[in-house]
mmCIF file of C-alpha atoms and ligand atoms in Angstrom:
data_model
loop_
_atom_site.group_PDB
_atom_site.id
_atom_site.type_symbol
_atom_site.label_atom_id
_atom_site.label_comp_id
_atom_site.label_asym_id
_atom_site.label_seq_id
_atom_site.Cartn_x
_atom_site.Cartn_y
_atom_site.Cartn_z
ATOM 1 C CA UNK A 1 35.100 30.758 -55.824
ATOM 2 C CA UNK A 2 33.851 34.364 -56.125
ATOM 3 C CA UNK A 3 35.613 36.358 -58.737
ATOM 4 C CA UNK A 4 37.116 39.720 -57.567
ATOM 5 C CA UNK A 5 34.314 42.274 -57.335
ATOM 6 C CA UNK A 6 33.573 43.764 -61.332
ATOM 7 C CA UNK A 7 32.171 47.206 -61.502
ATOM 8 C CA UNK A 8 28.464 46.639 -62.102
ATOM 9 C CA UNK A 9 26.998 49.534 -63.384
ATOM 10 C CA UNK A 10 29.195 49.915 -66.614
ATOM 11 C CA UNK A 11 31.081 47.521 -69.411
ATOM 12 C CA UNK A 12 33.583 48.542 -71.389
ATOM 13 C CA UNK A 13 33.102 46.594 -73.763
ATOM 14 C CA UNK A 14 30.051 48.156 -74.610
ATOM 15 C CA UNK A 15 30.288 51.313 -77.282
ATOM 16 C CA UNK A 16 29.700 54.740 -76.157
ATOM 17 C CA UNK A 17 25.857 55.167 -76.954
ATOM 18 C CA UNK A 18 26.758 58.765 -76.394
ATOM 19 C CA UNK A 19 28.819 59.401 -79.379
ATOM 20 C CA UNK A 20 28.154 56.305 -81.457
ATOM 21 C CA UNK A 21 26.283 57.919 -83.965
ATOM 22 C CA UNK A 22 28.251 61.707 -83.384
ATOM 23 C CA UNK A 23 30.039 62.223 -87.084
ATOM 24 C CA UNK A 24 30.754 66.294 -85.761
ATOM 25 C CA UNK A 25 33.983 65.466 -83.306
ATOM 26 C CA UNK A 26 36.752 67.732 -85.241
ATOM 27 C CA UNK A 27 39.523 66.611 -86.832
ATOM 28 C CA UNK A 28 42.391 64.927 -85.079
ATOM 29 C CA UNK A 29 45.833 65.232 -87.292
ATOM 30 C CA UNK A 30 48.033 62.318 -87.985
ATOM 31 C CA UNK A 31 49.913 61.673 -84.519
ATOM 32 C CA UNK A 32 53.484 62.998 -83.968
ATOM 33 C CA UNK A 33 55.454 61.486 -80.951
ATOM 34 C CA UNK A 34 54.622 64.843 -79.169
ATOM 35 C CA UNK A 35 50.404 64.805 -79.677
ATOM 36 C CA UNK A 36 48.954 63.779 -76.328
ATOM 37 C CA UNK A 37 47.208 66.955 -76.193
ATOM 38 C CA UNK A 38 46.109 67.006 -79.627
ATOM 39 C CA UNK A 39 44.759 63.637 -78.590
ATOM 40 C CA UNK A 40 42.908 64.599 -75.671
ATOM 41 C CA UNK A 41 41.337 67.808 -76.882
ATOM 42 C CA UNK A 42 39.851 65.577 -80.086
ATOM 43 C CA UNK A 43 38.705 61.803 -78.526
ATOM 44 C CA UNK A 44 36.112 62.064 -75.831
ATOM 45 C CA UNK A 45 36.615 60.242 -72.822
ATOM 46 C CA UNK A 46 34.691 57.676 -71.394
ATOM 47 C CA UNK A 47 31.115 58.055 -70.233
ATOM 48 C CA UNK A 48 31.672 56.218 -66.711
ATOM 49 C CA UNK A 49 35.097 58.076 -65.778
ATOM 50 C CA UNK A 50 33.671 60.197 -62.981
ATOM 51 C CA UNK A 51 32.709 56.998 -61.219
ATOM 52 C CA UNK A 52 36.160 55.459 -61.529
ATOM 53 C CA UNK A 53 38.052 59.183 -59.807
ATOM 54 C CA UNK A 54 35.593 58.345 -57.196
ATOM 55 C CA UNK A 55 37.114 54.831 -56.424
ATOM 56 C CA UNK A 56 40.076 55.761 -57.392
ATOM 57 C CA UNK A 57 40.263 58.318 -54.739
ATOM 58 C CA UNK A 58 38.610 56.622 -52.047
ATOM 59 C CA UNK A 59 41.175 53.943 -52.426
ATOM 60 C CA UNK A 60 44.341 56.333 -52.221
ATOM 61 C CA UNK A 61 42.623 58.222 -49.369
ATOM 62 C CA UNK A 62 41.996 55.026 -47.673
ATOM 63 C CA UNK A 63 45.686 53.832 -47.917
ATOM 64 C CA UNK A 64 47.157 57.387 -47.104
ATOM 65 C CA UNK A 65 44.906 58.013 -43.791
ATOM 66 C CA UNK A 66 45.174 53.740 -42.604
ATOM 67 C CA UNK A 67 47.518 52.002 -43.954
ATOM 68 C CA UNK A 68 50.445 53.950 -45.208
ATOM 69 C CA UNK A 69 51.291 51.306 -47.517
ATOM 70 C CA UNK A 70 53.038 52.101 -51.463
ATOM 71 C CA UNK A 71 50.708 52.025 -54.375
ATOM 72 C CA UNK A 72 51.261 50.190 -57.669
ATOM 73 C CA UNK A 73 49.467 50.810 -60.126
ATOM 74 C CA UNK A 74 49.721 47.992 -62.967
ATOM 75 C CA UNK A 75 48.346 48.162 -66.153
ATOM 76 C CA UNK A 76 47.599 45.014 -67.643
ATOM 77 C CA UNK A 77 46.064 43.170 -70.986
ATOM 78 C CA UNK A 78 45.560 44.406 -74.694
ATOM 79 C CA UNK A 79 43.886 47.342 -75.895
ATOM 80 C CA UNK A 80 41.235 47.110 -78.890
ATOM 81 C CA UNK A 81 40.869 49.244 -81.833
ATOM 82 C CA UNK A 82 37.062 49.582 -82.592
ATOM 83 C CA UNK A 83 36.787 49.870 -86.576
ATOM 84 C CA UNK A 84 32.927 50.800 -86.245
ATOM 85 C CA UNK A 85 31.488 53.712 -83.612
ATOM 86 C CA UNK A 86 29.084 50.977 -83.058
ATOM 87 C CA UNK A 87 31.577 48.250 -82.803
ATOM 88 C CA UNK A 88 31.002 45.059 -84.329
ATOM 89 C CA UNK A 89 34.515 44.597 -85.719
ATOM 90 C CA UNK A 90 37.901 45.406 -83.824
ATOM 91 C CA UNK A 91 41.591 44.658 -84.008
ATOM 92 C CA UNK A 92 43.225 43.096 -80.818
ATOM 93 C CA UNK A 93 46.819 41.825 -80.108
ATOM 94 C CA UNK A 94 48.157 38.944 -78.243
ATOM 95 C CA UNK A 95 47.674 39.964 -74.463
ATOM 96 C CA UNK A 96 46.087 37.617 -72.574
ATOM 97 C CA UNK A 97 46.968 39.683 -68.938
ATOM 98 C CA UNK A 98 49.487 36.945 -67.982
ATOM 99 C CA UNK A 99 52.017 39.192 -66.621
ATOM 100 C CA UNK A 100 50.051 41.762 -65.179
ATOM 101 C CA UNK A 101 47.804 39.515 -62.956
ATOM 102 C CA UNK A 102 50.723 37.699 -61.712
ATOM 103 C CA UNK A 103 52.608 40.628 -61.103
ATOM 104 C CA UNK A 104 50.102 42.317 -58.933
ATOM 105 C CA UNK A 105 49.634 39.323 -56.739
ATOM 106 C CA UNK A 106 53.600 39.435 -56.406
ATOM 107 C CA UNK A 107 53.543 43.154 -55.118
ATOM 108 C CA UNK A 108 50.423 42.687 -52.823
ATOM 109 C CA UNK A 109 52.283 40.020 -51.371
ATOM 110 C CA UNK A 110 55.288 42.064 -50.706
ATOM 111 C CA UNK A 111 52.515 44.430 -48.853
ATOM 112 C CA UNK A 112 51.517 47.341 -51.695
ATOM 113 C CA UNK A 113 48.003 48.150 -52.474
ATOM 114 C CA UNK A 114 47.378 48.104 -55.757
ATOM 115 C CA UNK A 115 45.458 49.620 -58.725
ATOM 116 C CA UNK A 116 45.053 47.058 -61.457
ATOM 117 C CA UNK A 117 43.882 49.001 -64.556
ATOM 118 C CA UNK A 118 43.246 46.124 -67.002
ATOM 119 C CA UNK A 119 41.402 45.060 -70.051
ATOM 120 C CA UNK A 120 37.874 43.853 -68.936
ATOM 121 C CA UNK A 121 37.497 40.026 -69.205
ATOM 122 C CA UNK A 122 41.527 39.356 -69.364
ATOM 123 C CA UNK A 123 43.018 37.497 -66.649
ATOM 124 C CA UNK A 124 42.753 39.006 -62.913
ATOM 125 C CA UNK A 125 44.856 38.580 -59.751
ATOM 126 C CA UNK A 126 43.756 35.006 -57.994
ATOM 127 C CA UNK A 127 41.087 33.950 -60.020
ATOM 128 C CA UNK A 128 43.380 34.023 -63.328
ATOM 129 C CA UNK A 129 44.324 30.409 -61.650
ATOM 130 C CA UNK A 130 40.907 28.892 -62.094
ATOM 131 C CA UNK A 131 39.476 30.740 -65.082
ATOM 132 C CA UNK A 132 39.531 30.853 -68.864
ATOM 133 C CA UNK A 133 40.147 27.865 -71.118
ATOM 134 C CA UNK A 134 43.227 26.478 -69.574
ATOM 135 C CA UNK A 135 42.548 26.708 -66.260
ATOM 136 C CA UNK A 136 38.790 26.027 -66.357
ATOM 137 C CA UNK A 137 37.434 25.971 -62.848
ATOM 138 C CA UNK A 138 34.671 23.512 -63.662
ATOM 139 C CA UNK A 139 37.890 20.923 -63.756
ATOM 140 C CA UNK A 140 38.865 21.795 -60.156
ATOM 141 C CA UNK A 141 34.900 20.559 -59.079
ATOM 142 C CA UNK A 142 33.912 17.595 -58.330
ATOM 143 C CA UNK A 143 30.216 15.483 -57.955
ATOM 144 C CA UNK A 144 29.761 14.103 -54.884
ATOM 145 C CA UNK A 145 26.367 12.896 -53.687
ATOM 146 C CA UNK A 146 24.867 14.537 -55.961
ATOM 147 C CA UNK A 147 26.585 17.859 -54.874
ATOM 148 C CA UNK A 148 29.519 19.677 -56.222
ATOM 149 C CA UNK A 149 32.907 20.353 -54.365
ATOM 150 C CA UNK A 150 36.006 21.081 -54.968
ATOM 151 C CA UNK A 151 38.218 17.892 -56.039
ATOM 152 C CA UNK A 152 40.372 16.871 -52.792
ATOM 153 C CA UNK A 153 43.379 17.013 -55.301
ATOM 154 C CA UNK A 154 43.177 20.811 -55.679
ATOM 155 C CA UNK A 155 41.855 21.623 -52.234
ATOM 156 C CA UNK A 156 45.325 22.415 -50.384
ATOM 157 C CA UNK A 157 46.175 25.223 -53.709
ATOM 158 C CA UNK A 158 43.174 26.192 -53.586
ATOM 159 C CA UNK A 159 42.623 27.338 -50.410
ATOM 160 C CA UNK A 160 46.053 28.948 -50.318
ATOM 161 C CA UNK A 161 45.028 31.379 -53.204
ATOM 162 C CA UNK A 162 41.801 31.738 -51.490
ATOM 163 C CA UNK A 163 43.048 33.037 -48.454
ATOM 164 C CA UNK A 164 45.411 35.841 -50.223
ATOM 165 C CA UNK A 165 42.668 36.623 -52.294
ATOM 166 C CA UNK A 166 40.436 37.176 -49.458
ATOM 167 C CA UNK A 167 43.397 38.992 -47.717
ATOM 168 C CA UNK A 168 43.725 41.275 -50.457
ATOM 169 C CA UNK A 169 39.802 41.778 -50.254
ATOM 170 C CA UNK A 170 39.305 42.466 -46.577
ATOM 171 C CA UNK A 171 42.418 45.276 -46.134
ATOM 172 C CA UNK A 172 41.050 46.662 -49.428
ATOM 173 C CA UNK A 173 44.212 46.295 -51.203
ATOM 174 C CA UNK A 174 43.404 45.494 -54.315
ATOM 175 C CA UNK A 175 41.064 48.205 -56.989
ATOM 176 C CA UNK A 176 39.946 46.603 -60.223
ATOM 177 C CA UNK A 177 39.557 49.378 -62.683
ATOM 178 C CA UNK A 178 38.319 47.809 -66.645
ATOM 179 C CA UNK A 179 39.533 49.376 -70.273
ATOM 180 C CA UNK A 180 38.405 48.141 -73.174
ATOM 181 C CA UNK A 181 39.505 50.202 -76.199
ATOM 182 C CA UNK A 182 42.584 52.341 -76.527
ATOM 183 C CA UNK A 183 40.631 55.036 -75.276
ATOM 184 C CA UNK A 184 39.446 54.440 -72.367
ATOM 185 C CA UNK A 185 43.125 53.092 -71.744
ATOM 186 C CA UNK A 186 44.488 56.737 -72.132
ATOM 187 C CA UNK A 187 41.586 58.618 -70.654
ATOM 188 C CA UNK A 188 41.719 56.084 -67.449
ATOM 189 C CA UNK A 189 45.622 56.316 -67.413
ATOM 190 C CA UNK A 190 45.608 60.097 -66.932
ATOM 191 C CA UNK A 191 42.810 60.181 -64.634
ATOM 192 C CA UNK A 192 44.337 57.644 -62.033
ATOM 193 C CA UNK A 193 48.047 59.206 -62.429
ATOM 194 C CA UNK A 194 46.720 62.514 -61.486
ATOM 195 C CA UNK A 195 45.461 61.240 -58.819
ATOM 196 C CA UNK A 196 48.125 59.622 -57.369
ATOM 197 C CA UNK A 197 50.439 62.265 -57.841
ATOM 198 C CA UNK A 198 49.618 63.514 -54.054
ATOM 199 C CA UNK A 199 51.260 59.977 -53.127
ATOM 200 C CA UNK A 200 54.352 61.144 -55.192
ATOM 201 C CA UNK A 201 57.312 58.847 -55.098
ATOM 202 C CA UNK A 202 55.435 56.257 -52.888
ATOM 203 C CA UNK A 203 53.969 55.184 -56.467
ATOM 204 C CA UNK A 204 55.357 52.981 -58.712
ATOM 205 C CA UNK A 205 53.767 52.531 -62.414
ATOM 206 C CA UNK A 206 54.643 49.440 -63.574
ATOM 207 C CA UNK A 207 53.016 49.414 -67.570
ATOM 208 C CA UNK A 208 52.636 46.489 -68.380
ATOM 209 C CA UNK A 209 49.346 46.111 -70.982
ATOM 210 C CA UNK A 210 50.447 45.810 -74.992
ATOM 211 C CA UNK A 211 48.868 49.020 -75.818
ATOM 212 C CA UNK A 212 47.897 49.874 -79.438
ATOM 213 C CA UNK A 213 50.104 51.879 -81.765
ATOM 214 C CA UNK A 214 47.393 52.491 -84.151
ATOM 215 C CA UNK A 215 43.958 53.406 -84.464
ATOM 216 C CA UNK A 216 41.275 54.643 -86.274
ATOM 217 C CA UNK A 217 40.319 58.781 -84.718
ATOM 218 C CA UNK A 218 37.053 58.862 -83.568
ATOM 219 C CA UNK A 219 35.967 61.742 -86.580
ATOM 220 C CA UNK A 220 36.625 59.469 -89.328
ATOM 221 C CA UNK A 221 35.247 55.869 -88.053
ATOM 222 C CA UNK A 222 32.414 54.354 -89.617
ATOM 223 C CA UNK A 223 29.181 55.089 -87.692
ATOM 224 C CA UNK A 224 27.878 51.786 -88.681
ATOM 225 C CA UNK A 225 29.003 48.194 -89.122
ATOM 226 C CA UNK A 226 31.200 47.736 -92.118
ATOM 227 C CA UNK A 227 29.139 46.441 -95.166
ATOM 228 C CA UNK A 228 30.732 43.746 -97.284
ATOM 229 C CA UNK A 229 29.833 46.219 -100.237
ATOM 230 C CA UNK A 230 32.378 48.626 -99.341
ATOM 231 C CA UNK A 231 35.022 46.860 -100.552
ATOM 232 C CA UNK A 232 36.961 47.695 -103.564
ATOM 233 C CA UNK A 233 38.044 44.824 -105.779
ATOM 234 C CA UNK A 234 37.268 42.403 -102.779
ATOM 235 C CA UNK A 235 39.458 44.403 -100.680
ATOM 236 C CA UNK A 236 38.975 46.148 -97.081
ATOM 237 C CA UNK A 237 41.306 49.018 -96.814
ATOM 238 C CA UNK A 238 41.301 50.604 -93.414
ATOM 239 C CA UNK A 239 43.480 53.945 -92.470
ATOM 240 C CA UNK A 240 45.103 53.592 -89.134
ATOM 241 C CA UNK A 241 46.737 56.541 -87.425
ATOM 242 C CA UNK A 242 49.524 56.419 -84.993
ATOM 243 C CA UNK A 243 48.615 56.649 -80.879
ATOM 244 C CA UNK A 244 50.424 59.516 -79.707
ATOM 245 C CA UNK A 245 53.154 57.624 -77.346
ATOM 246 C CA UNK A 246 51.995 59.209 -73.972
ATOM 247 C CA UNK A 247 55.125 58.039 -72.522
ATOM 248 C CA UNK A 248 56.507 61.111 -72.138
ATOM 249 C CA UNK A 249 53.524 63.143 -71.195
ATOM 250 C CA UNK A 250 52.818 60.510 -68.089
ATOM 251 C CA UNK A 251 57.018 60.884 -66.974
ATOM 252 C CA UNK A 252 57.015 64.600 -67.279
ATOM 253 C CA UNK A 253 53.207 65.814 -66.628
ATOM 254 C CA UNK A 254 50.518 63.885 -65.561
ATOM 255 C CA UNK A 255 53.182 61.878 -62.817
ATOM 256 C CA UNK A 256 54.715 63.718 -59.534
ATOM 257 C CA UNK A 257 57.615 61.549 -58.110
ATOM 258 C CA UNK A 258 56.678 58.275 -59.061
ATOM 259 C CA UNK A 259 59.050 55.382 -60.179
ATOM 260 C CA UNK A 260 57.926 54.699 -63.903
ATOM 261 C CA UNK A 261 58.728 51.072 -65.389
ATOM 262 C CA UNK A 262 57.143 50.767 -68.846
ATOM 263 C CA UNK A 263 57.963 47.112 -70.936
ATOM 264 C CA UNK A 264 59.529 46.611 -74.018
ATOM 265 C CA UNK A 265 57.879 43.893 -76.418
ATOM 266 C CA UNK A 266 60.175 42.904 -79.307
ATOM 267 C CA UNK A 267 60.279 39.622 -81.078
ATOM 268 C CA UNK A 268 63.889 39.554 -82.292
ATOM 269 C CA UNK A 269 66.226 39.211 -79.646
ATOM 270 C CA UNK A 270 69.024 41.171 -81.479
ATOM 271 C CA UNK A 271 67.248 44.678 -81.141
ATOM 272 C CA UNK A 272 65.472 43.997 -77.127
ATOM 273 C CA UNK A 273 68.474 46.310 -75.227
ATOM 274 C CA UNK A 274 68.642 48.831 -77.844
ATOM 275 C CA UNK A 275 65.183 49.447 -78.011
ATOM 276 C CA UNK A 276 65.110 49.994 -74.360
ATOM 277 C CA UNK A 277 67.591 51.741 -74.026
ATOM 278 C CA UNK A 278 66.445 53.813 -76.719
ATOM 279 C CA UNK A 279 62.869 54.462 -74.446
ATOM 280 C CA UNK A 280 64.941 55.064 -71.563
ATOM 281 C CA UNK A 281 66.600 58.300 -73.289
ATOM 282 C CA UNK A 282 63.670 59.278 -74.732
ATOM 283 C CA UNK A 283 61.351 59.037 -71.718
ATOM 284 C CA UNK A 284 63.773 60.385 -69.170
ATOM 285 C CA UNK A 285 62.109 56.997 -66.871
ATOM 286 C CA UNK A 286 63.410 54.777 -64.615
ATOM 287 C CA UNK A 287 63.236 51.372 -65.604
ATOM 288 C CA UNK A 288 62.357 49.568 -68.547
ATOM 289 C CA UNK A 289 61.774 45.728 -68.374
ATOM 290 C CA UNK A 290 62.496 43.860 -71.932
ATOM 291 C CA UNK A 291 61.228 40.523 -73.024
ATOM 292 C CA UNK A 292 60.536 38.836 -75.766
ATOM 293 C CA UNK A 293 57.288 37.477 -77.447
ATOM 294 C CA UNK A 294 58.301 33.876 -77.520
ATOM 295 C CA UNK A 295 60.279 33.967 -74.004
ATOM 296 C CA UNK A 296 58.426 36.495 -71.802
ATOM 297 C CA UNK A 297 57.455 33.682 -69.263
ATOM 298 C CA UNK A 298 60.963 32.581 -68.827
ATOM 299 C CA UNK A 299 63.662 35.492 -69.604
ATOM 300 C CA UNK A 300 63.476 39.326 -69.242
ATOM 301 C CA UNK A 301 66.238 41.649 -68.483
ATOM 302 C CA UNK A 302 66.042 44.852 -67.034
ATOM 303 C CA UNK A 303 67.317 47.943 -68.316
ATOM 304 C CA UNK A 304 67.993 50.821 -65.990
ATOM 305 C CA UNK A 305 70.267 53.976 -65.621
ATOM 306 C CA UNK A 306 71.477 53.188 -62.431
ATOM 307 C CA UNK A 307 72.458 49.543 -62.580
ATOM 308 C CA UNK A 308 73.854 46.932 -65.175
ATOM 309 C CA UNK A 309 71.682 45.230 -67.750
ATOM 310 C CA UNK A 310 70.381 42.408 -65.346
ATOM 311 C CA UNK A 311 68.660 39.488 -67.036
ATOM 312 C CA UNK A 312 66.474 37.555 -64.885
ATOM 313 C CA UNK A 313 65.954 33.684 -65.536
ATOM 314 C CA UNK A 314 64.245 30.494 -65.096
ATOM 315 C CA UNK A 315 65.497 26.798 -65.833
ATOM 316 C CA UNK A 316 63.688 24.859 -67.607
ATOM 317 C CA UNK A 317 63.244 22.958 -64.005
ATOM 318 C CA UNK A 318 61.503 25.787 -62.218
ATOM 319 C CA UNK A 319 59.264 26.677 -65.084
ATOM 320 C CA UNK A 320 57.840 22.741 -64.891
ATOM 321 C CA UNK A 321 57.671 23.076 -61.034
ATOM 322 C CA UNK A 322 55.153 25.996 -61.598
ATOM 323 C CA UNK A 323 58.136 29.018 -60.934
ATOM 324 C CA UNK A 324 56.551 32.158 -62.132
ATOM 325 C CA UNK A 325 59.071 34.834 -63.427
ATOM 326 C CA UNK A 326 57.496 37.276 -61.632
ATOM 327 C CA UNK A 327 58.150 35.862 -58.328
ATOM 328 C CA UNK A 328 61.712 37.081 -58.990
ATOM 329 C CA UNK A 329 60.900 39.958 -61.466
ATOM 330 C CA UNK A 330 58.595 41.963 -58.230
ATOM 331 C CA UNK A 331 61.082 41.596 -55.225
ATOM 332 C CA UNK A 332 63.991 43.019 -57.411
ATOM 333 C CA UNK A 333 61.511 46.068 -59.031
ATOM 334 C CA UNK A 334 60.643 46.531 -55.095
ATOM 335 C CA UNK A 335 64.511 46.802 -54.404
ATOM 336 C CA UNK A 336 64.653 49.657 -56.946
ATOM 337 C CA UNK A 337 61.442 51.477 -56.040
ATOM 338 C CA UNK A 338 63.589 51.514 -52.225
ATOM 339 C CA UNK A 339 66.642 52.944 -54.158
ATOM 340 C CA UNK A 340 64.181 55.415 -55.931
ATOM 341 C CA UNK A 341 62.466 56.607 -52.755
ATOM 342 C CA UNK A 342 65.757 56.908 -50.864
ATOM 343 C CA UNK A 343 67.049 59.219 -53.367
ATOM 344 C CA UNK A 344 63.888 61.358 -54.289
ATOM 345 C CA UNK A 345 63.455 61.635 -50.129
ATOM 346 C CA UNK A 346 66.403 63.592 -49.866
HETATM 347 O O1 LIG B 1 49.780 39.781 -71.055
HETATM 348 P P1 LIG B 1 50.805 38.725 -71.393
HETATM 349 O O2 LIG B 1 50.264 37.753 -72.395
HETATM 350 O O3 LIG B 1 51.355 38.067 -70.166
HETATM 351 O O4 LIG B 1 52.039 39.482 -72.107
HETATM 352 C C1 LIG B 1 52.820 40.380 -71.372
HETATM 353 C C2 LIG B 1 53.406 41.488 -72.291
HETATM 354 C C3 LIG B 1 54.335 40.848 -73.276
HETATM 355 C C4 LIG B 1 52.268 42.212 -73.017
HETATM 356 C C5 LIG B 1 54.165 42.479 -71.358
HETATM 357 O O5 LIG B 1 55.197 41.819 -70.683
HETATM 358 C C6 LIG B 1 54.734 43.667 -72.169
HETATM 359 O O6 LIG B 1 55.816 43.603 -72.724
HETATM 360 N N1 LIG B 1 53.963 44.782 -72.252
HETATM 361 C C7 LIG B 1 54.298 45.965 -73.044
HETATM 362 C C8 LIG B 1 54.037 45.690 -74.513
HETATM 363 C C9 LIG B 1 54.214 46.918 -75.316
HETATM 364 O O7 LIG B 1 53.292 47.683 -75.465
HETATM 365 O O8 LIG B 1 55.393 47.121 -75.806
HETATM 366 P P2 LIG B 1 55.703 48.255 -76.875
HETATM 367 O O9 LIG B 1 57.031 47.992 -77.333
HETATM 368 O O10 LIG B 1 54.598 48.321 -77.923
HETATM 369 O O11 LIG B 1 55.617 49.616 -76.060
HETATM 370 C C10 LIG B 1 56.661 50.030 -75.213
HETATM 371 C C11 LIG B 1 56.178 51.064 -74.214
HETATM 372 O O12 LIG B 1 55.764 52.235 -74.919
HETATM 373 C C12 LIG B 1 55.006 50.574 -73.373
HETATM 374 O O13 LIG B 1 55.414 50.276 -72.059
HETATM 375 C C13 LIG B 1 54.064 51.771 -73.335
HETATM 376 O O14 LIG B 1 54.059 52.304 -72.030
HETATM 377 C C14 LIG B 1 54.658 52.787 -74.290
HETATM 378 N N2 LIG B 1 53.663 53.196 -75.280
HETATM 379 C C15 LIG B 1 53.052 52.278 -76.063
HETATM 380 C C16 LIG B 1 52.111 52.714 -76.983
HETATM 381 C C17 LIG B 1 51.808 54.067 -77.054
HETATM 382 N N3 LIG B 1 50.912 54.525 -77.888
HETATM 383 N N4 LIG B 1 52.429 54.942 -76.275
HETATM 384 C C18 LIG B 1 53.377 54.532 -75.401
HETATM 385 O O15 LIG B 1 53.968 55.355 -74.716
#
């Protein structure tokens, strides 16, 4: 099966040759909560960004002249933290894309286009069923006469993702647009959210990528590959700064009627609702979807101003029978974004 189209002339994963050896970018003060613009004026953004307004636009233009339908953009995967300008070593977190991927196959199937900004190489809508090691697609292939075909077994559920897949292809619903590093997360961010602000509250940004809280600012990273001499006493010590939250910034400037649903990661159930509830008064948003670390693929709750807390749950029966949580989790954000339109109409 053909993966969904990549961008070819660009990686993200590769470093910016333009700055990788620039030491003169000025410096960028430790981060308070309200430095977005600090941020912006002091990173540079990503060589290839023109190219992605370009898409970007076509796609919304396309949808607002042909099809009408409501946008989503979903932002999906983990964000890395180069330690080098030319990056050999980086941190990561946990993130395969899980969520994300299977979230935007849940809106497009409730009919929105979507953008799916998302860490290059993490999972992607459709093909995130036959790809990396657990789902290997080599396993779904058979030999046959010396030729290879799919294994009869797999066939029928095959086919059925091939067909929304292609669905998704031919009414141009779906835009792939690749991060790799924190900053090209926050440059890309902005970009696309400015751009859909002319689709105002037809929008809904559903954040869903583990994004990094620290980093290293681009003035004071290594230019080359860490030597195993600079270590003190056997020791690495590396300086992280904080990553502005942008939360606010994206709710109050670079956004223009869109429903905003950002997550909340936590790993100890005893602080989940008060830490979203927490982002909720702080961000002035709409929604903010909790789960857990351990349970994300079978609990979350939801944590609004206009409704109840209202977990959402699978047995232990529908997770074995191949449920996904965001099967449920997509209708009921859908039901909300209605709500959100109906009242930002008036
Ligand atoms: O990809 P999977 O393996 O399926 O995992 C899915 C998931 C657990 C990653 C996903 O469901 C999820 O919870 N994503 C959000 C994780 C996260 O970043 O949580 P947080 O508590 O660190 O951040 C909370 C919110 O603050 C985020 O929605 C983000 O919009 C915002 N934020 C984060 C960092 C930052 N510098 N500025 C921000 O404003």
């Amino acid at each position: 099966m053909t993966p969904p189209a990549q961008h070819k002339n660009f990686h993200t994963s590769n470093p910016e040759t333009s700055y990788a050896i620039d030491r003169s970018l000025p410096e960028f003060a430790a981060a308070e909560p309200t430095d977005e613009d600090n941020y912006f004026a002091n990173h540079q953004p990503p060589t290839y960004l023109p190219e992605i307004e370009k898409e970007v636009q076509q796609f919304i233009k396309y949808h607002q002249e042909n099809t009408g339908k409501r946008i989503a953009l979903v932002t999906s995967g983990g964000t890395t933290v180069p330690l080098e300008n030319n990056t050999v070593r980086f941190i990561d977190n946990f993130s395969a894309g899980t969520r994300g991927a299977t979230s935007a196959e849940y809106f497009l199937r409730n009919e929105y286009a979507v953008i799916f900004l998302h860490r290059e190489f993490s999972l992607l809508p459709y093909s995130r069923h036959f790809s990396h090691s657990t789902n290997c697609f080599l396993d779904f292939m058979i030999e046959k006469d010396n030729k290879i075909e799919i294994n009869p077994k797999f066939s029928t559920e095959m086919l059925e993702v091939y067909k929304k897949y292609h669905q998704a292809q031919v009414s141009n619903s779906l835009l792939l647009i690749p991060f790799t590093t924190v900053n090209q997360y926050l440059y890309t961010l902005k970009l696309i959210s400015e751009d859909l602000k002319i689709y105002s509250n037809k929008v809904v940004f559903y954040l869903a990528a583990a994004v990094s809280d620290f980093f290293i600012p681009q003035y004071r990273m290594p230019q080359h590959k860490i030597q195993s001499s600079a270590t003190q006493d056997g020791e690495l010590l590396i300086r992280l700064a904080q990553v502005p939250k942008f939360l606010s910034r994206l709710v109050s400037n670079w956004t223009s009627g869109a429903m905003i649903i950002s997550f909340k990661l936590e790993t100890d159930n005893a602080i989940l609702i008060k830490k979203a509830k927490s982002a909720l008064e702080r961000y002035h948003h709409q929604l903010v979807i909790g789960n857990l670390l351990q349970t994300r693929k079978k609990e979350v709750v939801f944590v609004s101003p206009i409704q109840d807390d209202k977990w959402i749950k699978l047995t232990d029966e529908e997770l074995q029978n191949g449920v996904e949580i965001e099967s449920e989790m997509i209708p009921a954000v859908i039901a909300l974004h209605d709500k959100w339109i109906e009242k930002t109409s008036k």
